[in-house]
Tab-separated table of C-alpha atoms and ligand atoms in Angstrom:
chain	number	residue	atom	x	y	z
A	1	GLU	CA	82.625	68.487	122.441
A	2	ILE	CA	80.790	71.561	121.390
A	3	PRO	CA	78.623	72.624	124.133
A	4	ARG	CA	74.991	73.012	123.006
A	5	VAL	CA	73.815	76.095	124.534
A	6	THR	CA	70.441	75.659	126.054
A	7	GLY	CA	68.919	77.806	128.977
A	8	VAL	CA	71.532	80.425	128.253
A	9	GLN	CA	69.363	82.865	130.444
A	10	THR	CA	70.645	81.239	133.556
A	11	CYS	CA	74.212	81.843	132.629
A	12	ALA	CA	74.095	85.115	130.747
A	13	LEU	CA	74.987	88.523	132.560
A	14	PRO	CA	72.221	90.879	132.342
A	15	ILE	CA	71.736	92.395	128.840
A	16	SER	CA	70.720	96.135	128.923
A	17	ALA	CA	69.671	97.776	125.944
A	18	ILE	CA	72.574	100.196	124.351
A	19	GLY	CA	70.469	103.432	125.317
A	20	GLU	CA	70.727	102.572	128.948
A	21	VAL	CA	74.628	102.608	129.050
A	22	VAL	CA	75.727	104.628	131.897
A	23	LEU	CA	78.747	106.815	131.972
A	24	GLN	CA	80.119	107.881	135.225
A	25	PRO	CA	78.633	111.201	136.381
A	26	GLY	CA	81.109	113.682	138.057
A	27	SER	CA	84.224	112.063	136.350
A	28	LEU	CA	86.360	113.440	133.460
A	29	ARG	CA	85.802	110.276	131.421
A	30	GLY	CA	82.343	109.982	129.986
A	31	SER	CA	81.615	113.689	130.358
A	32	GLU	CA	77.965	113.504	129.508
A	33	GLY	CA	77.511	112.469	133.058
A	34	GLY	CA	74.545	110.241	132.360
A	35	PRO	CA	72.922	107.790	130.250
A	36	LEU	CA	74.026	107.860	126.447
A	37	PRO	CA	71.255	109.848	124.422
A	38	SER	CA	68.332	107.645	124.129
A	39	SER	CA	68.467	108.153	120.541
A	40	ALA	CA	71.620	106.116	120.503
A	41	SER	CA	69.250	103.101	120.678
A	42	THR	CA	67.401	104.214	117.550
A	43	GLY	CA	70.564	104.668	115.447
A	44	ALA	CA	71.702	101.262	116.699
A	45	GLN	CA	68.507	99.251	116.055
A	46	MET	CA	70.610	96.671	114.583
A	47	VAL	CA	72.504	96.520	117.799
A	48	ALA	CA	69.561	96.276	119.979
A	49	SER	CA	68.109	93.400	117.815
A	50	THR	CA	71.393	91.730	117.989
A	51	LEU	CA	71.124	91.912	121.692
A	52	ALA	CA	68.115	89.957	121.586
A	53	VAL	CA	69.833	86.973	120.224
A	54	ALA	CA	73.120	87.773	122.150
A	55	VAL	CA	75.671	85.132	121.411
A	56	VAL	CA	76.683	83.458	124.813
A	57	ALA	CA	79.947	81.603	124.534
A	58	VAL	CA	79.898	79.217	127.329
A	59	LEU	CA	83.624	78.209	127.486
A	60	GLY	CA	84.337	74.731	128.701
A	61	ALA	CA	80.984	74.329	130.114
A	62	ARG	CA	79.413	70.688	129.645
A	63	VAL	CA	75.769	70.460	128.902
A	64	THR	CA	74.166	67.701	130.372
A	65	LYS	CA	70.265	66.824	130.575
A	66	LYS	CA	70.281	67.836	133.993
A	67	SER	CA	72.026	71.056	134.417
A	68	VAL	CA	74.015	73.724	132.624
A	69	THR	CA	77.317	74.452	134.178
A	70	CYS	CA	78.521	78.021	133.367
A	71	ARG	CA	82.245	78.198	134.450
A	72	ALA	CA	82.996	81.175	132.333
A	73	THR	CA	80.441	83.323	130.675
A	74	ALA	CA	81.405	85.853	128.043
A	75	VAL	CA	78.515	88.000	127.076
A	76	LYS	CA	79.317	90.187	124.185
A	77	LYS	CA	77.367	93.284	124.362
A	78	LYS	CA	77.295	94.957	121.090
A	79	GLY	CA	77.920	98.753	120.923
A	80	VAL	CA	79.911	98.953	124.134
A	81	ARG	CA	83.172	97.916	125.799
A	82	VAL	CA	84.142	97.616	129.274
A	83	VAL	CA	87.280	99.688	130.009
A	84	GLU	CA	88.627	99.824	133.621
A	85	GLY	CA	85.197	98.716	134.753
A	86	LYS	CA	83.227	101.292	133.022
A	87	GLU	CA	81.222	100.886	129.726
A	88	ILE	CA	82.134	103.088	126.801
A	89	PRO	CA	80.443	103.360	123.339
A	90	TRP	CA	82.244	100.895	120.949
A	91	ASN	CA	81.823	100.191	117.260
A	92	LEU	CA	78.146	100.765	117.073
A	93	PHE	CA	78.607	101.241	113.448
A	94	SER	CA	80.648	98.809	111.259
A	95	PRO	CA	82.232	99.159	107.874
A	96	LYS	CA	79.285	97.090	106.437
A	97	ALA	CA	76.518	99.072	108.167
A	98	PRO	CA	78.000	102.596	108.509
A	99	TYR	CA	75.926	105.567	110.096
A	100	GLN	CA	75.045	108.047	107.402
A	101	GLY	CA	75.570	111.569	108.755
A	102	LYS	CA	75.645	114.955	107.107
A	103	VAL	CA	78.046	117.756	107.135
A	104	VAL	CA	77.029	120.825	109.085
A	105	LYS	CA	78.269	124.289	109.313
A	106	ASN	CA	80.531	124.905	112.235
A	107	LYS	CA	80.424	128.392	113.693
A	108	VAL	CA	82.872	127.584	116.139
A	109	GLN	CA	85.755	126.987	113.617
A	110	GLU	CA	85.959	127.657	109.922
A	111	HIS	CA	86.168	124.600	107.512
A	112	THR	CA	89.790	125.340	106.728
A	113	ILE	CA	91.661	126.256	109.629
A	114	THR	CA	95.072	126.752	108.139
A	115	LYS	CA	95.949	129.609	105.729
A	116	PRO	CA	96.950	129.137	102.086
A	117	ASN	CA	100.423	128.001	101.937
A	118	SER	CA	100.885	128.055	105.544
A	119	ASP	CA	103.230	125.258	105.608
A	120	ALA	CA	105.540	126.823	103.066
A	121	PRO	CA	105.293	128.811	99.819
A	122	GLY	CA	103.993	126.399	97.178
A	123	ASP	CA	103.638	123.421	99.603
A	124	ALA	CA	100.845	121.193	98.442
A	125	ASN	CA	100.120	119.950	101.982
A	126	TRP	CA	99.094	123.150	103.675
A	127	GLU	CA	95.558	122.537	104.308
A	128	THR	CA	93.939	121.313	107.496
A	129	ALA	CA	90.064	121.233	107.780
A	130	HIS	CA	87.841	121.180	110.801
A	131	VAL	CA	84.803	119.404	109.588
A	132	THR	CA	81.521	118.717	111.703
A	133	PHE	CA	79.058	115.881	110.948
A	134	ASP	CA	75.626	115.877	112.356
A	135	HIS	CA	75.078	112.253	113.826
A	136	GLY	CA	71.524	113.074	115.357
A	137	GLY	CA	72.768	111.557	118.657
A	138	ASN	CA	73.145	108.161	117.162
A	139	VAL	CA	77.088	107.868	117.354
A	140	PRO	CA	77.667	108.700	121.019
A	141	TYR	CA	81.580	108.666	121.816
A	142	ILE	CA	83.661	109.954	124.593
A	143	GLU	CA	86.831	112.099	124.426
A	144	GLY	CA	89.767	110.346	123.178
A	145	GLN	CA	87.871	108.145	120.752
A	146	SER	CA	88.022	107.861	117.071
A	147	ILE	CA	85.713	107.229	114.209
A	148	GLY	CA	86.236	105.750	110.969
A	149	ILE	CA	85.082	107.435	107.649
A	150	ILE	CA	84.424	105.489	104.448
A	151	ALA	CA	85.392	107.463	101.266
A	152	PRO	CA	83.488	106.552	97.873
A	153	GLY	CA	86.969	105.694	96.413
A	154	PRO	CA	88.440	104.525	94.215
A	155	ASP	CA	91.024	103.484	96.819
A	156	LYS	CA	94.809	102.762	96.405
A	157	LYS	CA	93.922	99.448	94.582
A	158	GLY	CA	90.912	100.573	92.729
A	159	GLU	CA	88.322	99.500	95.424
A	160	THR	CA	85.010	101.282	95.757
A	161	PRO	CA	84.066	102.382	98.302
A	162	ALA	CA	87.340	102.944	99.907
A	163	LYS	CA	88.551	101.036	102.986
A	164	ILE	CA	88.009	102.942	106.125
A	165	ARG	CA	90.499	105.632	107.541
A	166	LEU	CA	90.353	106.458	111.173
A	167	TYR	CA	90.376	109.870	112.608
A	168	SER	CA	90.777	111.001	116.191
A	169	ILE	CA	87.703	112.879	117.265
A	170	GLY	CA	88.351	116.436	117.829
A	171	SER	CA	85.302	117.495	119.430
A	172	SER	CA	84.297	116.690	123.012
A	173	ALA	CA	81.507	114.279	123.713
A	174	VAL	CA	78.789	117.005	123.687
A	175	GLY	CA	80.063	118.014	120.268
A	176	ASP	CA	80.946	121.589	119.275
A	177	PHE	CA	77.304	122.753	119.623
A	178	GLU	CA	77.011	120.888	123.079
A	179	ASP	CA	73.953	119.158	121.971
A	180	SER	CA	75.444	115.405	121.681
A	181	LYS	CA	74.464	115.594	118.095
A	182	THR	CA	77.587	116.298	116.219
A	183	VAL	CA	81.157	115.030	115.856
A	184	SER	CA	84.137	117.146	114.522
A	185	LEU	CA	87.337	115.964	112.808
A	186	CYS	CA	90.687	117.734	112.158
A	187	VAL	CA	91.879	116.531	108.820
A	188	LYS	CA	95.006	117.265	107.069
A	189	ARG	CA	94.676	116.978	103.414
A	190	VAL	CA	97.252	114.559	101.839
A	191	VAL	CA	98.676	115.737	98.467
A	192	ASP	CA	101.874	114.324	96.910
A	193	VAL	CA	103.106	116.304	93.964
A	194	GLU	CA	105.632	114.743	91.754
A	195	GLU	CA	108.965	116.915	91.263
A	196	GLU	CA	112.017	115.936	89.269
A	197	LYS	CA	113.960	115.178	92.389
A	198	TRP	CA	111.070	113.390	94.013
A	199	PRO	CA	109.407	110.966	91.507
A	200	LEU	CA	106.241	109.615	92.888
A	201	LYS	CA	105.746	105.980	93.611
A	202	HIS	CA	102.152	106.071	93.483
A	203	PHE	CA	99.804	108.757	91.832
A	204	ASN	CA	96.164	108.796	91.023
A	205	ARG	CA	96.051	111.973	88.750
A	206	GLU	CA	98.164	112.030	85.584
A	207	VAL	CA	99.774	115.334	84.399
A	208	GLY	CA	96.742	117.636	83.452
A	209	GLU	CA	94.225	115.757	85.529
A	210	ASP	CA	94.556	117.496	88.873
A	211	LYS	CA	91.578	119.691	89.332
A	212	PRO	CA	91.070	122.608	91.739
A	213	ASP	CA	90.149	121.202	95.354
A	214	LYS	CA	87.648	123.053	97.448
A	215	ALA	CA	90.385	125.509	98.756
A	216	GLY	CA	91.339	126.127	95.029
A	217	THR	CA	94.756	124.323	94.974
A	218	HIS	CA	95.634	122.235	91.970
A	219	PHE	CA	98.715	121.179	90.199
A	220	PRO	CA	97.791	120.544	86.659
A	221	ASN	CA	101.486	120.416	85.393
A	222	ASN	CA	102.518	117.485	87.671
A	223	LYS	CA	101.591	113.895	88.614
A	224	VAL	CA	99.624	113.830	91.735
A	225	TYR	CA	98.485	111.494	94.464
A	226	ARG	CA	95.684	112.839	96.437
A	227	GLY	CA	94.926	110.845	99.530
A	228	VAL	CA	91.592	109.329	99.110
A	229	CYS	CA	89.911	109.927	102.357
A	230	SER	CA	91.585	113.207	103.510
A	231	ASN	CA	90.643	114.732	100.213
A	232	HIS	CA	87.118	113.472	100.427
A	233	ILE	CA	86.651	115.019	103.721
A	234	CYS	CA	88.401	118.271	103.189
A	235	ASP	CA	86.323	118.726	99.990
A	236	MET	CA	83.050	118.184	101.839
A	237	ASN	CA	80.333	120.973	101.436
A	238	VAL	CA	77.607	121.568	104.256
A	239	GLY	CA	74.696	119.107	103.387
A	240	ASP	CA	76.954	116.341	102.032
A	241	ASP	CA	76.465	112.675	103.324
A	242	VAL	CA	79.338	111.134	105.261
A	243	LEU	CA	79.674	107.437	106.174
A	244	ILE	CA	80.663	106.921	109.700
A	245	THR	CA	82.056	103.853	111.658
A	246	GLY	CA	82.868	103.299	115.431
A	247	PRO	CA	83.515	105.055	117.736
A	248	THR	CA	86.528	103.121	118.612
A	249	GLY	CA	89.747	103.612	120.657
A	250	ALA	CA	90.351	103.050	124.443
A	251	GLU	CA	94.007	104.139	124.551
A	252	MET	CA	93.542	108.044	124.795
A	253	LEU	CA	90.616	108.270	127.256
A	254	LEU	CA	90.837	110.858	130.100
A	255	PRO	CA	91.360	109.728	133.611
A	256	GLU	CA	88.316	109.747	135.855
A	257	ASP	CA	89.884	111.812	138.465
A	258	PRO	CA	88.988	115.580	138.168
A	259	ASN	CA	92.301	116.319	140.061
A	260	ALA	CA	94.376	114.623	137.486
A	261	ASN	CA	97.174	116.520	135.669
A	262	ILE	CA	97.208	116.310	131.814
A	263	ILE	CA	100.349	116.737	129.906
A	264	MET	CA	99.471	116.811	126.115
A	265	LEU	CA	101.932	116.425	123.476
A	266	ALA	CA	100.522	116.963	119.788
A	267	THR	CA	102.192	117.147	116.428
A	268	GLY	CA	99.999	118.529	113.544
A	269	THR	CA	96.627	116.846	113.597
A	270	GLY	CA	97.755	115.103	116.678
A	271	ILE	CA	95.945	118.000	118.400
A	272	ALA	CA	92.510	116.559	117.709
A	273	PRO	CA	92.158	114.308	120.748
A	274	MET	CA	93.686	117.124	122.849
A	275	ARG	CA	91.055	119.700	121.593
A	276	SER	CA	88.456	117.158	122.682
A	277	TYR	CA	89.916	117.147	126.269
A	278	MET	CA	90.086	120.822	126.327
A	279	ARG	CA	86.700	121.575	125.294
A	280	LEU	CA	85.358	119.450	128.098
A	281	LEU	CA	87.996	120.762	130.632
A	282	PHE	CA	87.719	124.571	129.705
A	283	ASN	CA	84.599	125.135	127.542
A	284	ASP	CA	81.727	122.890	127.813
A	285	LYS	CA	78.717	123.447	130.198
A	286	VAL	CA	79.013	119.857	131.372
A	287	GLY	CA	82.480	120.575	132.482
A	288	GLU	CA	81.330	123.360	134.810
A	289	ALA	CA	80.928	122.864	138.620
A	290	ALA	CA	77.906	124.304	140.416
A	291	ASP	CA	79.901	127.262	141.687
A	292	GLY	CA	80.867	128.268	138.274
A	293	THR	CA	84.463	127.129	138.306
A	294	ARG	CA	85.645	123.945	136.139
A	295	LYS	CA	84.939	120.415	137.432
A	296	PHE	CA	88.581	119.862	136.363
A	297	LYS	CA	90.888	120.833	139.206
A	298	GLY	CA	94.250	119.711	137.862
A	299	LYS	CA	96.746	121.301	135.537
A	300	ALA	CA	96.654	120.693	131.850
A	301	TRP	CA	99.710	121.379	129.917
A	302	LEU	CA	99.906	121.436	125.981
A	303	PHE	CA	102.756	121.142	123.801
A	304	MET	CA	101.835	121.621	120.158
A	305	GLY	CA	104.281	121.096	117.295
A	306	VAL	CA	103.796	122.574	113.813
A	307	PRO	CA	106.113	123.617	110.930
A	308	TYR	CA	105.199	127.272	110.756
A	309	ALA	CA	103.513	129.783	112.907
A	310	ASN	CA	101.015	130.033	110.404
A	311	SER	CA	100.010	126.467	110.586
A	312	LEU	CA	99.389	126.525	114.312
A	313	LEU	CA	96.036	124.815	114.992
A	314	TYR	CA	93.150	126.015	117.363
A	315	ASP	CA	95.634	128.683	118.570
A	316	ASP	CA	92.595	131.024	119.078
A	317	GLU	CA	91.071	128.499	121.535
A	318	HIS	CA	94.317	127.665	123.422
A	319	VAL	CA	94.876	131.502	123.900
A	320	GLU	CA	91.360	131.689	125.272
A	321	TYR	CA	91.801	129.071	127.709
A	322	LYS	CA	95.316	130.339	128.874
A	323	THR	CA	93.886	133.938	129.385
A	324	LYS	CA	90.792	132.397	131.289
A	325	TYR	CA	92.534	129.582	133.267
A	326	PRO	CA	96.142	130.705	133.717
A	327	ASP	CA	96.669	128.770	136.908
A	328	GLN	CA	95.316	125.501	135.252
A	329	PHE	CA	96.373	125.780	131.562
A	330	GLN	CA	99.883	126.110	130.274
A	331	TYR	CA	100.300	126.277	126.564
A	332	ASP	CA	103.742	125.897	124.683
A	333	TYR	CA	104.463	125.374	120.964
A	334	ALA	CA	107.358	124.395	118.856
A	335	ILE	CA	107.491	125.767	115.462
A	336	SER	CA	110.045	123.531	113.811
A	337	ARG	CA	110.866	125.441	110.644
A	338	GLU	CA	111.050	128.805	112.348
A	339	GLN	CA	112.549	128.389	115.789
A	340	LYS	CA	115.720	126.862	117.066
A	341	ASN	CA	116.998	126.348	120.577
A	342	GLU	CA	120.168	127.826	121.980
A	343	ALA	CA	122.220	125.048	120.593
A	344	GLY	CA	120.580	125.853	116.998
A	345	GLN	CA	118.667	122.751	116.991
A	346	LYS	CA	115.221	122.453	115.260
A	347	MET	CA	112.397	123.370	117.529
A	348	TYR	CA	110.480	119.970	118.015
A	349	ILE	CA	108.152	119.593	120.920
A	350	GLN	CA	110.619	117.475	122.630
A	351	THR	CA	113.301	120.504	122.226
A	352	LYS	CA	110.491	122.762	123.697
A	353	MET	CA	109.858	120.389	126.444
A	354	ALA	CA	113.573	120.264	127.340
A	355	GLU	CA	113.267	123.650	128.693
A	356	TYR	CA	111.038	122.534	131.356
A	357	THR	CA	112.599	119.068	131.946
A	358	GLU	CA	112.726	119.440	135.655
A	359	GLU	CA	109.129	120.609	135.931
A	360	LEU	CA	107.876	118.045	133.899
A	361	TRP	CA	109.689	115.124	135.427
A	362	ASN	CA	108.504	116.296	138.742
A	363	LEU	CA	105.042	116.419	137.604
A	364	MET	CA	105.306	112.905	136.147
A	365	GLN	CA	106.374	111.591	139.498
A	366	ASP	CA	102.735	112.397	140.540
A	367	SER	CA	100.594	109.610	140.141
A	368	LYS	CA	97.782	111.727	139.219
A	369	THR	CA	99.615	112.965	136.047
A	370	HIS	CA	98.997	111.468	132.711
A	371	VAL	CA	100.886	112.061	129.253
A	372	TYR	CA	98.909	111.999	126.163
A	373	MET	CA	100.897	111.768	122.922
A	374	CYS	CA	99.422	111.951	119.504
A	375	GLY	CA	100.613	112.812	115.906
A	376	LEU	CA	103.721	111.652	114.099
A	377	LYS	CA	105.375	108.419	114.587
A	378	GLY	CA	108.704	109.316	116.149
A	379	MET	CA	107.274	111.347	118.887
A	380	GLU	CA	108.328	108.670	121.428
A	381	GLN	CA	111.794	108.758	120.603
A	382	GLY	CA	111.693	112.548	121.233
A	383	MET	CA	110.628	111.693	124.803
A	384	GLU	CA	113.455	109.665	125.519
A	385	GLU	CA	115.921	112.294	124.137
A	386	CYS	CA	114.296	114.753	126.528
A	387	PHE	CA	113.959	112.628	129.796
A	388	SER	CA	116.863	110.028	129.648
A	389	GLU	CA	119.396	112.406	131.412
A	390	ILE	CA	117.077	113.420	134.234
A	391	ALA	CA	115.726	109.950	134.626
A	392	SER	CA	119.459	108.495	135.049
A	393	LYS	CA	120.198	111.465	137.412
A	394	ASN	CA	117.350	109.913	139.404
A	395	ASN	CA	118.837	106.396	138.909
A	396	LEU	CA	116.152	105.346	136.521
A	397	VAL	CA	116.105	104.511	133.018
A	398	TRP	CA	113.583	106.606	130.980
A	399	LYS	CA	112.291	103.415	128.992
A	400	ASP	CA	111.526	101.594	132.264
A	401	PHE	CA	109.878	104.600	133.669
A	402	ALA	CA	107.798	105.127	130.618
A	403	LYS	CA	106.865	101.418	130.522
A	404	GLN	CA	105.726	101.738	134.145
A	405	MET	CA	103.592	104.715	133.257
A	406	LYS	CA	102.099	102.763	130.429
A	407	LYS	CA	101.414	99.920	132.919
A	408	ASP	CA	99.742	102.349	135.299
A	409	HIS	CA	97.558	103.530	132.374
A	410	ARG	CA	99.245	107.263	132.637
A	411	TYR	CA	101.234	107.205	129.386
A	412	HIS	CA	98.860	107.266	126.263
A	413	VAL	CA	100.140	107.115	122.884
A	414	GLU	CA	98.491	107.436	119.346
A	415	VAL	CA	100.745	108.054	116.505
A	416	TYR	CA	100.133	107.415	112.898
B	501	FAD	P1	95.787	107.544	101.405
B	501	FAD	O1	95.007	107.643	100.118
B	501	FAD	O2	95.682	106.321	102.420
B	501	FAD	O3	97.210	107.657	101.034
B	501	FAD	C1	98.361	107.725	102.142
B	501	FAD	C2	99.690	107.604	101.588
B	501	FAD	O4	99.884	106.287	100.811
B	501	FAD	C3	99.916	108.386	100.242
B	501	FAD	O5	100.722	109.722	100.716
B	501	FAD	C4	100.774	107.695	99.260
B	501	FAD	O6	102.036	108.099	99.221
B	501	FAD	C5	100.644	106.267	99.875
B	501	FAD	N1	100.103	105.491	98.637
B	501	FAD	C6	99.290	105.741	97.699
B	501	FAD	N2	98.984	104.528	97.050
B	501	FAD	C7	99.728	103.600	97.511
B	501	FAD	C8	99.886	102.162	97.299
B	501	FAD	N3	99.301	101.563	96.172
B	501	FAD	N4	100.721	101.467	97.996
B	501	FAD	C9	101.287	102.082	98.957
B	501	FAD	N5	101.118	103.332	99.484
B	501	FAD	C10	100.445	104.073	98.669
B	501	FAD	N6	94.556	111.979	109.963
B	501	FAD	C11	94.264	113.257	110.200
B	501	FAD	O7	94.428	114.121	109.137
B	501	FAD	N7	93.588	113.524	111.328
B	501	FAD	C12	93.503	112.806	112.270
B	501	FAD	O8	92.795	113.168	113.485
B	501	FAD	C13	93.930	111.513	112.112
B	501	FAD	N8	93.596	110.618	113.305
B	501	FAD	C14	94.094	109.205	113.123
B	501	FAD	C15	94.021	108.492	114.119
B	501	FAD	C16	94.261	107.032	113.915
B	501	FAD	C17	94.216	106.162	115.381
B	501	FAD	C18	94.908	106.643	112.838
B	501	FAD	C19	95.502	105.262	112.735
B	501	FAD	C20	95.141	107.405	111.753
B	501	FAD	C21	94.784	108.798	111.875
B	501	FAD	N9	94.971	109.768	110.770
B	501	FAD	C22	94.451	111.042	111.037
B	501	FAD	C23	95.400	109.373	109.574
B	501	FAD	C24	94.319	109.006	108.601
B	501	FAD	O9	93.679	107.847	108.977
B	501	FAD	C25	94.692	108.730	107.236
B	501	FAD	O10	95.826	107.808	107.090
B	501	FAD	C26	95.238	110.015	106.499
B	501	FAD	O11	94.137	110.987	106.497
B	501	FAD	C27	95.610	109.712	105.108
B	501	FAD	O12	94.653	108.937	104.359
B	501	FAD	P2	94.109	109.091	102.824
B	501	FAD	O13	93.063	108.255	102.503
B	501	FAD	O14	93.978	110.556	102.645
B	501	FAD	O15	95.518	108.843	102.086
B	502	A2P	P1	109.304	119.237	110.326
B	502	A2P	O1	108.187	118.913	109.492
B	502	A2P	O2	109.768	120.482	110.228
B	502	A2P	O3	110.220	118.144	110.528
B	502	A2P	P2	102.500	118.537	110.295
B	502	A2P	O4	101.939	117.116	110.533
B	502	A2P	O5	101.490	119.686	110.233
B	502	A2P	O6	103.429	118.351	109.091
B	502	A2P	O7	103.369	118.755	111.624
B	502	A2P	C1	104.103	118.004	112.388
B	502	A2P	C2	105.293	118.689	112.944
B	502	A2P	O8	105.987	117.719	113.652
B	502	A2P	C3	106.286	119.496	112.119
B	502	A2P	O9	106.572	120.463	112.890
B	502	A2P	C4	107.277	118.457	112.054
B	502	A2P	O10	108.531	119.101	111.784
B	502	A2P	C5	107.303	118.050	113.414
B	502	A2P	N1	108.110	116.620	113.718
B	502	A2P	C6	108.425	115.829	112.491
B	502	A2P	N2	109.212	114.725	113.254
B	502	A2P	C7	109.017	114.905	114.297
B	502	A2P	C8	109.546	114.055	115.536
B	502	A2P	N3	110.092	112.934	115.305
B	502	A2P	N4	109.268	114.448	116.755
B	502	A2P	C9	108.607	115.600	116.985
B	502	A2P	N5	108.029	116.281	116.132
B	502	A2P	C10	108.313	116.013	114.878
């Protein structure tokens, strides 16, 4: 029998408007330390109106003439999700009803944050861009979340607009201008160029069709595949419109405890969520304590992996944090195509981490320590290579230890 839902108000949990979502003050997570910007509700009018007719699923309840028995009530509050007891912004904007933002100039970082051919002479994939969108306060998010971007297309199968692509947010909740009105991404431009030894399975530019991109790079003499969304974003100019979905993602959130230790492992654009954390921990006004020190009292340790020294991302910011907070911030990088370890092996982040195995292992034994990993698939395997020996010396199996850390919400992985 399908229950007829009458008198839902008696069952429903209180429904608050989206603008009343309260993020925990004083904790790392939800760094805005108060209600989401009230403008969130204007941007999410469809959300508010949906709330008014909130769908209440009364699971297993039998509706009789006399009473409504509510055994389990699930009120889906649109625009938020409860994570570990706290509400966080969640899919305020869907692919069908995205938010239309605008590209703004970012004075904190240049649009293109890598140098021409920084990946290698003649390498098509040298460009990574830092692009900032004005969302007018309508797309609130917290550190560690992602947004979706809809490119006009055509997509791989000719669809227009293209399907959404997810991007980790690279700015802290307050945004690069600390006014809670912008969101920034760190996007690598995908360009596959056909070579004799490397025929392309897919291409969207015939020989002669590839035009110079915003950075001036083009390959008119080859078949080329240009990533649909990454090229759309990297080619954006100030004032352009952008279609945003989300925010989404609960895997990479910061712990609430200001005494937590944070080990960050990033390859390439995997630095984006780490940047969002570090802006909050070491830069933003909201992360400052009354006595001028930082609210964050733990240790943050960044391992960043890139192919060339030239392609280090946000190095200037990391050096600044290290100079200002030498006791709290440690910064190591692995430059895979320029450095080798003593055994002559390629320097990946796990190779660099192996120089500190004991220190990292001991740090991970502390229940306040969280590991964040973002970037290339395959990074997890590297962790095993790095820690299996020390784990077995301690009569543990690394995989089990990592599994337990995951269960304890201390091991966070976002690879793509
Ligand atoms: P696409 O057009 O999707 O092309 C990608 C590849 O698909 C090409 O190299 C091509 O070889 C292949 N291809 C082309 N046509 C076909 C076909 N017909 N069939 C099969 N394969 C085909 N990226 C970042 O730069 N920064 C981030 O911070 C970031 N964060 C992410 C976070 C998450 C949670 C996830 C899931 C992904 C993230 N990404 C990030 C990756 C991003 O979502 C995109 O995948 C990336 O930008 C490439 O998208 P594109 O549209 O440019 O390329
Ligand atoms: P390499 O490309 O020399 O093999 P980007 O995204 O800018 O290309 O950077 C990714 C970085 O991560 C590169 O230095 C790349 O090295 C490195 N890398 C590739 N595979 C792995 C892996 N399995 N674990 C750790 N790092 C990796």
